[in-house]
Coordinates of C-alpha atoms and ligand atoms in Angstrom, one line a residue:
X22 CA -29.7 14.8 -11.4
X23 CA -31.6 12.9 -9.0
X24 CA -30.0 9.8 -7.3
X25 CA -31.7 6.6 -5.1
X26 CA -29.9 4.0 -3.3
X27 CA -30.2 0.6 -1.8
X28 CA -28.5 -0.3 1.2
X29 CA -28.3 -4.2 0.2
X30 CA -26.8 -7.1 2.4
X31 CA -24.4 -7.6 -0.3
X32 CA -23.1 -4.1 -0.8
X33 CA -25.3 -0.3 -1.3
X34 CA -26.1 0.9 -4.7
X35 CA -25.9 4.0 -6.2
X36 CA -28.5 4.9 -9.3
X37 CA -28.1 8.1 -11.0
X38 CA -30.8 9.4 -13.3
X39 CA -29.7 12.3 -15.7
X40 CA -25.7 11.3 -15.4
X41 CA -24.5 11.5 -19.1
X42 CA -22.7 8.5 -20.7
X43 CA -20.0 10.8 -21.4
X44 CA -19.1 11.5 -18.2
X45 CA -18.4 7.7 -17.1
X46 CA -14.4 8.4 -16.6
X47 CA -16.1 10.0 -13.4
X48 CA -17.0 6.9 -11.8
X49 CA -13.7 4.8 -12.9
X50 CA -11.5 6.0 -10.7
X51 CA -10.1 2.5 -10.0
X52 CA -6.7 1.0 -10.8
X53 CA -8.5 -0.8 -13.9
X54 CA -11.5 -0.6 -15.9
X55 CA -12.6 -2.9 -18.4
X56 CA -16.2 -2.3 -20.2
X57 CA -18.6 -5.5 -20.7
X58 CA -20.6 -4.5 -23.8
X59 CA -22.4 -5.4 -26.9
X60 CA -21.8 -4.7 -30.9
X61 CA -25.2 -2.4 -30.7
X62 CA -23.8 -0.4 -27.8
X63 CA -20.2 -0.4 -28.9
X64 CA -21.3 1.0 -32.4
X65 CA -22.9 3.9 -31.1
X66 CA -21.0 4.8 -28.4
X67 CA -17.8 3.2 -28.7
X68 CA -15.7 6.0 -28.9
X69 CA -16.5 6.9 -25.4
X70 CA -14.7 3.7 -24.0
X71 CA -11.0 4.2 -25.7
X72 CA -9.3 4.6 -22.6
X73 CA -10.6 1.4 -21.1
X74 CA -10.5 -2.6 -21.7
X75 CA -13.5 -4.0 -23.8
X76 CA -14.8 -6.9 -23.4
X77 CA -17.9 -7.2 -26.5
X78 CA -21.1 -10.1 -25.5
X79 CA -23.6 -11.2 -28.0
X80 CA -27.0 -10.5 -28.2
X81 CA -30.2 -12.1 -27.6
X82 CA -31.2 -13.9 -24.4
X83 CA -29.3 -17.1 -26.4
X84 CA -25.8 -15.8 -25.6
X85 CA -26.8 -15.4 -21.7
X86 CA -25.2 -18.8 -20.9
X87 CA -22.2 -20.2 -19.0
X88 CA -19.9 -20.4 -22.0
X89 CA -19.9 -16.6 -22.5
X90 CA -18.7 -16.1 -19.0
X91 CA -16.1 -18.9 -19.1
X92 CA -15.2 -16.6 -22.0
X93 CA -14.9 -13.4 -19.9
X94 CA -13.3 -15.3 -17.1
X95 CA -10.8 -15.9 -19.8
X96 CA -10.4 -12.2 -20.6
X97 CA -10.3 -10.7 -17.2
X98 CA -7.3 -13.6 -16.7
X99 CA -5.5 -12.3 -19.8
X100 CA -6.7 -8.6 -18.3
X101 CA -4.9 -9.4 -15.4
X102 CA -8.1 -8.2 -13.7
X103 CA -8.1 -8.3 -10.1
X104 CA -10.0 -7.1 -6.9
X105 CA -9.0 -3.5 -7.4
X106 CA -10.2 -3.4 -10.9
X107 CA -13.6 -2.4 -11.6
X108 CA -16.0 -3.7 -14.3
X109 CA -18.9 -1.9 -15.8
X110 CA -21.1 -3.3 -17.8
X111 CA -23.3 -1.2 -20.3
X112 CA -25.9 -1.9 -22.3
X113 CA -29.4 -3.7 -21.5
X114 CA -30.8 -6.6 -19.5
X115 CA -28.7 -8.9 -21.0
X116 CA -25.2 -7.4 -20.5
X117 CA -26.5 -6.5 -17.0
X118 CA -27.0 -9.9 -15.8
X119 CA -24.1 -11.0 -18.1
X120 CA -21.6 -8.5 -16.3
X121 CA -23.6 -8.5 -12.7
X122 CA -22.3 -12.4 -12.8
X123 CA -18.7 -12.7 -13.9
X124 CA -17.3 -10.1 -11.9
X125 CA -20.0 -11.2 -8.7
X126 CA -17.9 -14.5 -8.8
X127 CA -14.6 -13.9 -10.4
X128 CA -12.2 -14.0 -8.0
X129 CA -15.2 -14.2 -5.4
X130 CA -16.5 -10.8 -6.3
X131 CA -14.9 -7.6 -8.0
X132 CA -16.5 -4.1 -8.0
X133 CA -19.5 -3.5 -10.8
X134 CA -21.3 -0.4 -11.8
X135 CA -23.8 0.0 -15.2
X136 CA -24.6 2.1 -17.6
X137 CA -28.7 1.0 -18.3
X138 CA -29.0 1.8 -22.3
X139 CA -32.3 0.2 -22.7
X140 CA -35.7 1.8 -20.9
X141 CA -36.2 -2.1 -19.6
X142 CA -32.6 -1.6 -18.0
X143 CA -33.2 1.9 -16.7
X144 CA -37.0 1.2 -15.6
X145 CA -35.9 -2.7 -14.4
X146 CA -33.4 -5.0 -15.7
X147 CA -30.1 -2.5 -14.2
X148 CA -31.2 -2.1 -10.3
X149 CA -32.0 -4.8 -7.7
X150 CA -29.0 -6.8 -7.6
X151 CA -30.1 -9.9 -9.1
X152 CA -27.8 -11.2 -12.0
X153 CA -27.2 -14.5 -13.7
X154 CA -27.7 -17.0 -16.8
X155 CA -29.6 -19.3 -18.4
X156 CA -28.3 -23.4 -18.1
X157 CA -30.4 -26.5 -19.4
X158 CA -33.4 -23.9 -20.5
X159 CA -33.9 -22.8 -16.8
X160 CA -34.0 -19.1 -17.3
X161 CA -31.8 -17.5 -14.5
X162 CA -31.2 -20.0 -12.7
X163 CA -27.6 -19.8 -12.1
X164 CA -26.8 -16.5 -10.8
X165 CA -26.3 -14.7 -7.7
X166 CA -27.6 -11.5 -5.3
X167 CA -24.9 -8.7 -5.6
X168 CA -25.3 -4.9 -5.7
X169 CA -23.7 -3.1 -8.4
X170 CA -21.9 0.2 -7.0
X171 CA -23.2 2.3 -9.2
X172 CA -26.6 2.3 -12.2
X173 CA -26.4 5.0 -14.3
X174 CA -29.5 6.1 -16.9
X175 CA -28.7 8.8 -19.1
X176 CA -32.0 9.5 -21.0
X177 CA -30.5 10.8 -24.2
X178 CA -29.6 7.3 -25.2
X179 CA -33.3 5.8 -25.2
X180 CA -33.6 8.4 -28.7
X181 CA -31.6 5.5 -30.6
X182 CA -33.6 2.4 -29.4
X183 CA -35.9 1.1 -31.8
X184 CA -39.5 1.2 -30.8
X185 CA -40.0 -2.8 -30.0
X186 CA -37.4 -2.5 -27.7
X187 CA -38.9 0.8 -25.9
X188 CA -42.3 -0.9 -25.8
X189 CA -40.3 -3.7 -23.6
X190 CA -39.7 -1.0 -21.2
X191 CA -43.0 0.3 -21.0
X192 CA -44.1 -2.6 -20.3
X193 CA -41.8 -3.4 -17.4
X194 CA -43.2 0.6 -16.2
X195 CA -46.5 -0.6 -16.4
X196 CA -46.6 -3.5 -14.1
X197 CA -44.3 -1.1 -11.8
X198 CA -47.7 0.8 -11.9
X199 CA -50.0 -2.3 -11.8
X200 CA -48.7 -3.6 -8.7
X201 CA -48.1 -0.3 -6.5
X202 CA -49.4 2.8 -7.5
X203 CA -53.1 3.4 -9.0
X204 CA -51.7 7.1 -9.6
X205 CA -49.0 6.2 -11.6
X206 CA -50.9 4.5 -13.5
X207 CA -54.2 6.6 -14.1
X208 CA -50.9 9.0 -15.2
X209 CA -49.6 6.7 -17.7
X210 CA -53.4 6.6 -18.9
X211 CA -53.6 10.1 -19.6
X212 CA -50.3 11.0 -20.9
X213 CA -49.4 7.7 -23.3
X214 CA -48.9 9.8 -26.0
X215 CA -46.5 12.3 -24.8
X216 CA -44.4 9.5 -23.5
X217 CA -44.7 7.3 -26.4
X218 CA -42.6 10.7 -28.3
X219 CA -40.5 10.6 -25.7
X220 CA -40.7 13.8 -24.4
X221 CA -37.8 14.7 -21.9
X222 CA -40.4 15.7 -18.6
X223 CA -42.4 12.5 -18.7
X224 CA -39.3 10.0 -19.5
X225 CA -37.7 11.7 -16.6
X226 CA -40.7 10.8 -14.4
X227 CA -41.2 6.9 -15.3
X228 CA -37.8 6.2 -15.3
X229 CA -38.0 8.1 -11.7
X230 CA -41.4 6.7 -10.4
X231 CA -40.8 2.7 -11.6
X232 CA -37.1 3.0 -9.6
X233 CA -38.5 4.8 -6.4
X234 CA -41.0 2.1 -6.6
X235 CA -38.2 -1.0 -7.4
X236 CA -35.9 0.3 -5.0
X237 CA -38.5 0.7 -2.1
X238 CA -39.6 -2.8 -2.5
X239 CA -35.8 -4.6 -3.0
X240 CA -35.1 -2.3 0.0
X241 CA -37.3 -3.9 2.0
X242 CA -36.8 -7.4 0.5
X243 CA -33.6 -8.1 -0.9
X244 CA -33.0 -11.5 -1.4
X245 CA -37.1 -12.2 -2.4
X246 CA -38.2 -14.1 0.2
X247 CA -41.7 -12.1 0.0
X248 CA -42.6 -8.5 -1.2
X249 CA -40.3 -8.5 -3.6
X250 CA -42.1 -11.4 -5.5
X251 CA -44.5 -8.9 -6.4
X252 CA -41.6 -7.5 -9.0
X253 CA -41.9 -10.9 -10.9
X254 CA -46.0 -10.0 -11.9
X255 CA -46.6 -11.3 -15.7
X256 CA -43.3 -13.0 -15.1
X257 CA -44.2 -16.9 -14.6
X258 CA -46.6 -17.0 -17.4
X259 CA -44.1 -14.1 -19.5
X260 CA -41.0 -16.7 -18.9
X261 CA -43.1 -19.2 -20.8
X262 CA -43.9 -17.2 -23.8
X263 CA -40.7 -15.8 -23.8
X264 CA -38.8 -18.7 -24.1
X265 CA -41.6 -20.7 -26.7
X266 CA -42.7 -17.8 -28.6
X267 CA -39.2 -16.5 -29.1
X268 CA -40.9 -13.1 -28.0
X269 CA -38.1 -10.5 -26.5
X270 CA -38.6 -10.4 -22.3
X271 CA -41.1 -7.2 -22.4
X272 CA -43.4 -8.4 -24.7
X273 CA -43.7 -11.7 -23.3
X274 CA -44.2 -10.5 -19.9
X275 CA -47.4 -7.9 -20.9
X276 CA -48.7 -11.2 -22.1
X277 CA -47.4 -12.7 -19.2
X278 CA -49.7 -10.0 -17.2
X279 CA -52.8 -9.7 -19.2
X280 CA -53.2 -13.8 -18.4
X281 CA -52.0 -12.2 -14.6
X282 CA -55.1 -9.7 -14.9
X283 CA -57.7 -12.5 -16.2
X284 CA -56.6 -15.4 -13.6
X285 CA -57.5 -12.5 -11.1
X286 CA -60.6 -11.8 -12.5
X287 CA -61.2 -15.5 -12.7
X288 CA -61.0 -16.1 -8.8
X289 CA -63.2 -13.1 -8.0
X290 CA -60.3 -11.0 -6.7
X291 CA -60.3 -8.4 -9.4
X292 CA -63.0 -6.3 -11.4
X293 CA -63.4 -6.9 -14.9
X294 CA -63.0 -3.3 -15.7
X295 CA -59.4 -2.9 -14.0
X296 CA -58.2 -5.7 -15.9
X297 CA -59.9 -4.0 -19.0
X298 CA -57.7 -0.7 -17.9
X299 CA -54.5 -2.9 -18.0
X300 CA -55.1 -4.6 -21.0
X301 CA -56.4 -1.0 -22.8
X302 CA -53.1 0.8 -21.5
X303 CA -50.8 -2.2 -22.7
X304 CA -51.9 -2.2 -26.1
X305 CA -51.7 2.1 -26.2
X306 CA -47.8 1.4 -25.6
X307 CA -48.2 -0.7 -28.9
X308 CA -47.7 -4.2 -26.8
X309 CA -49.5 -7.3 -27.9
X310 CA -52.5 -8.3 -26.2
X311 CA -52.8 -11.6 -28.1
X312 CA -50.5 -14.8 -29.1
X313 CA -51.1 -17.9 -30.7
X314 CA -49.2 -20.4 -28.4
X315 CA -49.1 -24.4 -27.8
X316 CA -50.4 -24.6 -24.4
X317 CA -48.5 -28.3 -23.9
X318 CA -45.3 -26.5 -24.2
X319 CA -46.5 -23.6 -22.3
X320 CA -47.0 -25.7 -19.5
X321 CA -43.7 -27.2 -20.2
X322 CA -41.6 -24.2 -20.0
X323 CA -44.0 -23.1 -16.4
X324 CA -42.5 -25.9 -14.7
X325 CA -39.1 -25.1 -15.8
X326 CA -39.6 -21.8 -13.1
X327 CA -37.5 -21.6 -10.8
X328 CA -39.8 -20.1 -8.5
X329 CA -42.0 -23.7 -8.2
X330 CA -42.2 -25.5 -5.3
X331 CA -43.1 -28.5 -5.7
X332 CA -47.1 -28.6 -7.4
X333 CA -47.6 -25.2 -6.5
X334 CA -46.3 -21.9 -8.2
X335 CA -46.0 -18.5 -6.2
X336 CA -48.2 -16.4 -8.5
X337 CA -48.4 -12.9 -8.1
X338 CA -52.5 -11.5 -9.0
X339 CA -54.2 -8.8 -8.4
X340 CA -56.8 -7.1 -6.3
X341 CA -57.0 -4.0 -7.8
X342 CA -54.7 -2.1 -9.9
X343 CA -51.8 -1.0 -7.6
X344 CA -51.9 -3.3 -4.9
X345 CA -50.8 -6.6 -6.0
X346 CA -50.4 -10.2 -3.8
X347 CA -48.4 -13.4 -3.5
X348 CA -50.6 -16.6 -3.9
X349 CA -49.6 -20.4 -3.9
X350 CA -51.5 -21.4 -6.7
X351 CA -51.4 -25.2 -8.1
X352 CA -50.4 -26.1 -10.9
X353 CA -53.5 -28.1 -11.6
X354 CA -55.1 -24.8 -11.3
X355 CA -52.8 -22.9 -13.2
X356 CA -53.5 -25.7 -15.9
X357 CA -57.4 -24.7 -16.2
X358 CA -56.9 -20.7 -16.2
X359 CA -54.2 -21.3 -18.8
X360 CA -57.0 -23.6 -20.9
X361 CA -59.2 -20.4 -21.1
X362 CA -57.3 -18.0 -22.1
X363 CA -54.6 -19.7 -24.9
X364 CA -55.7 -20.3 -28.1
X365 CA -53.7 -23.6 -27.9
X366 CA -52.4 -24.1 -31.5
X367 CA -50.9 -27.5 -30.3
Ligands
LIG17 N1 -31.2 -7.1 -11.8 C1 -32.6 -7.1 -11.8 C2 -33.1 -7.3 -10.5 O1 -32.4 -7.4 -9.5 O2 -34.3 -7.3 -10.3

């Protein structure tokens, strides 16, 4: 088993990679334990949890809203859940930021720990201590920086996702590569296929290069007042899509980052043959490269992100693959790149 950690302001971290999900009684040692799962997760692995609470979240991006955690609030009352219980959510992204959440502001903060079911929560979604909800189509907006004790990421449990959902995950891996480490990615390059079946050996070293990579940079940056800005590459644009195209997260973003890799291109920053190698390797984990999209409500949903200020946007582009950087762009700006690369349906 190999193990990273962050030492965050708001508590230190412990991720396991190779822990089974059968051996989670080891890390509920507390007074109380009460589970934060959904129907997917509970079906298959259920029978693991009997000796604990359950508490079972929608799915879909829709159900990350306020109402479901009044609705946990609700349970960990009748739970009697206190400050020596422990809650742990496990799942994906969704019950990550759901759990992360209620228990970072029930009763001003319980314990948390994960099990990451998904490749996007193992790769992504699980570590970094960012969690929250969606409110008034704002997505994340109301949430909260808090270290979960413990991520786990068994990597026999990725053999019952269905494809789509590992393709989200490689594309999370892929901008992990994109922004830091040419290697990493020359490896994904040349070994697609193998990883694409799965196979044990090269799981085990993308789940273990994209968190050595996330951890080093929310190590260095935890609340994202710089560096770690880099993490949200493909996002701005990949929010957008998300939310109009009704695309799930992954997808959305590797659209999110091809338009990343052409805007680049576009202000003479990047070669047209690295953003050629993105675009080839995104499309080799079976990812879209293309979307039909009403650029009006593109642009809509853009200003919805958080991370504006004011006319400008903190865009993340590239200037060659593995070294990514932070640019305040305008939104007039944005506007034109956007015009050249949507096929705007609208
Ligand atoms: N929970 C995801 C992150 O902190 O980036």
């Amino acid at each position: 088993m190999k193990t990273f950690r962050i030492d965050g302001q708001t508590g230190n971290c412990e991720i396991i990679l190779g822990e089974s999900i059968s051996n989670l009684n080891k890390y509920c040692n507390r007074e109380k334990t009460v589970i934060i799962t959904d129907p997917n997760v509970n079906f298959h692995y259920g029978n693991l949890f009997s000796k604990f609470s359950v508490i079972i979240t929608g799915t879909g991006e829709e159900c990350k809203t306020l109402d479901i955690i009044k609705d946990i609030y609700k349970q960990f009352l009748e739970l009697q859940v206190d400050r020596l219980s422990l809650i742990v959510g496990i799942g994906g992204g969704i019950v990550c930021d759901i759990t992360g959440f209620a228990a970072s502001t029930y009763m001003r903060g319980i314990p948390f720990g994960f099990v990451a079911t998904t490749l996007l929560a193992q790769v992504d979604a699980s570590t970094g201590g960012k969690n929250g909800v969606n409110f008034e189509g704002y997505k994340n907006i109301i949430g909260t920086f808090n270290q979960p004790e413990f991520v786990i990421c068994d990597f026999n449990v990725l053999k019952t996702l269905p494809h789509k959902e590992l393709s989200c995950g490689f594309a999370e891996v892929i901008k992990h590569a994109v922004i830091k480490d040419e290697r990493y990615f020359r490896y994904l390059e040349e070994n697609y296929s193998e990883i694409l079946s799965l196979r044990k050996n090269e799981i085990k070293k993308i789940v273990q290069d994209s968190i050595s990579i996330k951890t080093e940079i929310v190590q260095s940056d935890e609340k994202e007042k710089g560096n770690r800005k880099k993490l949200n590459f493909g996002h701005t644009l990949g929010h957008g899509i998300e939310k109009i195209a009704g695309l799930p997260h992954g997808e959305a973003v590797a659209l999110g980052m091809i338009f990343a890799s052409n805007f680049s291109v576009l202000r003479g920053i990047l070669q047209k043959n690295d953003g050629e190698r993105i675009k080839k390797l995104l499309k080799k984990f079976n990812l879209s490269i293309e979307v039909k999209l009403n650029k009006k409500d593109l642009m809509n949903a853009i200003k919805k992100d958080k991370k504006r200020h004011s006319a400008f946007i903190d865009f993340v582009l590239l200037e060659k693959i593995g070294t990514a950087r932070i640019f305040k762009v305008s939104i007039d700006e944005l506007d034109v790149a956007i015009d050249e690369w949507v096929m705007d349906v609208g």
